[in-house]
Amino acid sequence: MNDNISFYNFMHKQIVVVIALFLGTGPGYILMGSLYSSVLVETLWYLLVICVSLWGYKLYKSYSLGMTIRAKNKWLLYVRYFMFVYFSLWTVIFLYYISKDDINLHYIAIATQLGSAVVASTILASQKHLVIITVTLLMSPITIFFLFIGETYSYLLAFFTIVLTFVLLYAAKNTHAYLLKSRFQAYHDYLTGLGNRRYFIEYLGSSVKENRDKYTYLLLIDLDYFKTINDTLGHDVGDKLLIEVSQRLTELSSVHHNVVGRLGGDEFCILSDAFDTKEICLARAEEFSNKILKKIKEAYFIEDSSLHISASIGVSIINNPKLNANDFLKEADIAMYEAKHSGRDDVIIFNDELCTIIEKKLQIERLLRCAIEKNEIYLQYQPQTTCDNKIIGCEVLARWKSAQLGMVSPEVFIEVAESTGYIIELGEFILEESIKTLKQWEIMHISLHQLSINISMRQLLNKDFIALVRGLFEKYNVAECKTKIIFEITETSTSEDLKRLITIINELKKYNIHFSIDDFGTGYSSLSYIRDIPAYELKIDKSFIAELDDKRQASLVKSIIDISKNLNLTTVAEGVETQAQKDFLANLDCDLYQGYLFSKPILKEDFEKLMQNN
């Protein structure tokens, strides 16, 4: 963006100040003329001042914050012309009055000319070249006048005039430097030197208006797992990494004449040049985005550390002047959000279908936050049976019946809760309701061998989780309960912080809490995790059970059960829906079974009846 961008508003205000000053002091010349000289010249001069003032007022009224940058630059050029002409009018009257030295009017001319020069050095300080030309134009005639007098005192006055000229220019230079510094701080990111959010949104808004009939693309770039680097290596390393990323983005963008900004944190944005067709714009956006992904993934060498990161990029294609800059930024943000939740290290282009999906997620997120207060979250219990169909336990499952959305799948709202951090509050509610139910069943003499509760890894690793469990155990007095409480954690999430996870598991085992590896076989490095984690139980994911007809899947299930037995773990098969599946698992000595063959998840009251019959 042009360096004068931040001075538009400043110069807009100065127009009124100058007009008021000149129109207010100009009549003094008419007064002097009526007393000591001919009033005709002064009146004509003042009429000229009024005409130029009208020009300036028209420029003042034509300015709008909604103007494009190109229009603002054109407007600023006219303002410079206006200011130069306006101040030049004082030189015109000065040249006339110095000829009236016989009646001493030249003293008035010199005083007003000096005053005009001081005003010019202040008012025009934001315009570096204009202030030099204008102040020089105003001060040079005074210097020449003193030199032409030809006296010693006049030479001295000429010297002082030259000194004053440099002082005024020096003051204007310092003011200009201060304005530039203020502008830079207001419009640029302190760390990377890139344009900040304010800068970028103004530039984007101008681009939208200027390229009405053309297409541009907007990229929103978010670094993947940057917070992990900050947390593990420190903010100094994180800052240096951001600087290096900004340099790479700037280097790539300069070749394509794109503009780069930093919105904050680890979010960067890039706006392209204009293209004639949507197809070309889209192709260039994909090509450039893939270059960015590749460039960002190159190794970073910072403080003897070799770092590797990736990025998620959302793309918005711009060709709708009815929308503002924030609308397009929101579109790119929606696409970037989807890239994040689709596995990261990817480019997603915004479209209406994606917007509908994200808006649905946002609606779910909004409604989920008040679902507990509205008693919309409730629990169901799915029996776990032995080979001879005896119910010895159950798994607690959360359900959500929204007043607005109806039944919302757990796969949907649990994922939203995980991504937003609401899983902490939701998990606390589920845990307390489960322990409360367990205590009620103990009073009712409903005997269970185990009660399984799903625990999010985010919840488990939370610093207050152990204290929460301890508090609930004391509140409901279940420490001596005969039923085993089993916390189910998914295998795919156990890699987040293995050392800390093991410490927490060992701490919770003091409260007679056991752990189950849920969805076993769907994650990575399964054997190493099952070896390191002090687990009690292993659950075979239902996706394996559903395909037991496939010989390879059947062989895999047999291997999982063998591993479990070799490690002295209880094996639970979930998703058992047919007798054939049960028979196959029974032949392999699977310990427990869970699925629709025995019972679907049911309400607490129904489970109690089932247990009484059992």
Short mmCIF file of N, CA and C in Angstrom, two decimals, residues 5 31 38 45 61 90 191 195 205 233 271 282 301 349 352 360 383 440 457 469 508-509 512 558-559 580 587:
data_model
loop_
_atom_site.label_atom_id
_atom_site.label_comp_id
_atom_site.label_asym_id
_atom_site.label_seq_id
_atom_site.Cartn_x
_atom_site.Cartn_y
_atom_site.Cartn_z
N ILE A 5 -1.26 6.27 2.59
CA ILE A 5 -2.54 5.70 3.00
C ILE A 5 -3.00 6.25 4.35
N LEU A 31 -8.53 45.36 4.39
CA LEU A 31 -8.50 46.46 5.35
C LEU A 31 -7.27 47.34 5.15
N SER A 38 -4.65 50.97 -2.74
CA SER A 38 -5.84 50.73 -3.54
C SER A 38 -6.49 49.45 -3.09
N TRP A 45 -7.66 39.83 -5.26
CA TRP A 45 -6.88 38.71 -4.68
C TRP A 45 -7.73 37.86 -3.75
N LYS A 61 -15.57 17.67 0.58
CA LYS A 61 -16.85 16.98 0.54
C LYS A 61 -16.79 15.70 -0.29
N TRP A 90 -0.40 33.54 -1.37
CA TRP A 90 0.25 34.45 -0.42
C TRP A 90 1.54 35.02 -1.00
N LEU A 191 6.03 -7.76 14.93
CA LEU A 191 7.00 -8.86 14.90
C LEU A 191 7.54 -9.10 13.50
N GLY A 195 1.78 -6.20 6.97
CA GLY A 195 0.56 -5.47 7.28
C GLY A 195 -0.28 -6.26 8.26
N GLY A 205 -10.78 -4.42 1.16
CA GLY A 205 -12.00 -3.69 0.82
C GLY A 205 -11.83 -2.85 -0.41
N LEU A 233 8.99 -25.35 23.17
CA LEU A 233 10.29 -24.71 22.93
C LEU A 233 10.33 -23.25 23.37
N LEU A 271 -3.56 -11.78 -0.54
CA LEU A 271 -4.52 -11.36 -1.57
C LEU A 271 -3.81 -11.29 -2.91
N LEU A 282 -9.10 -19.53 -10.05
CA LEU A 282 -9.16 -20.75 -9.24
C LEU A 282 -7.91 -21.60 -9.44
N PHE A 301 15.63 -24.02 10.82
CA PHE A 301 16.75 -24.22 11.74
C PHE A 301 16.83 -23.02 12.67
N ILE A 349 -11.20 -24.90 -0.72
CA ILE A 349 -11.77 -23.71 -1.38
C ILE A 349 -13.22 -23.54 -0.94
N ASP A 352 -20.66 -22.80 -1.44
CA ASP A 352 -21.92 -22.70 -0.70
C ASP A 352 -22.20 -23.97 0.11
N LYS A 360 -23.89 -25.33 9.97
CA LYS A 360 -24.55 -26.37 10.76
C LYS A 360 -23.69 -26.71 11.99
N PRO A 383 -25.65 -52.83 27.60
CA PRO A 383 -25.15 -53.98 28.37
C PRO A 383 -23.91 -54.61 27.74
N GLN A 440 -26.69 -45.15 43.03
CA GLN A 440 -28.10 -45.52 43.13
C GLN A 440 -28.28 -47.02 42.91
N MET A 457 -9.49 -37.58 25.85
CA MET A 457 -8.10 -37.37 26.21
C MET A 457 -7.88 -35.94 26.68
N VAL A 469 -12.25 -36.20 39.93
CA VAL A 469 -12.57 -37.60 40.23
C VAL A 469 -12.57 -37.82 41.74
N LEU A 508 -4.72 -42.43 39.02
CA LEU A 508 -6.14 -42.77 39.13
C LEU A 508 -6.35 -44.23 39.55
N LYS A 509 -5.37 -45.06 39.28
CA LYS A 509 -5.48 -46.47 39.69
C LYS A 509 -5.51 -46.60 41.20
N ASN A 512 -8.84 -47.20 42.44
CA ASN A 512 -9.43 -48.44 41.92
C ASN A 512 -10.13 -48.21 40.57
N LYS A 558 -8.63 -62.29 15.27
CA LYS A 558 -8.00 -63.37 16.04
C LYS A 558 -6.66 -62.91 16.62
N SER A 559 -5.90 -62.16 15.83
CA SER A 559 -4.60 -61.68 16.30
C SER A 559 -4.77 -60.70 17.46
N ALA A 580 -23.76 -65.32 14.30
CA ALA A 580 -22.54 -65.83 13.66
C ALA A 580 -21.32 -65.09 14.17
N ASN A 587 -15.53 -68.76 19.92
CA ASN A 587 -14.53 -69.78 19.60
C ASN A 587 -13.11 -69.29 19.86
#
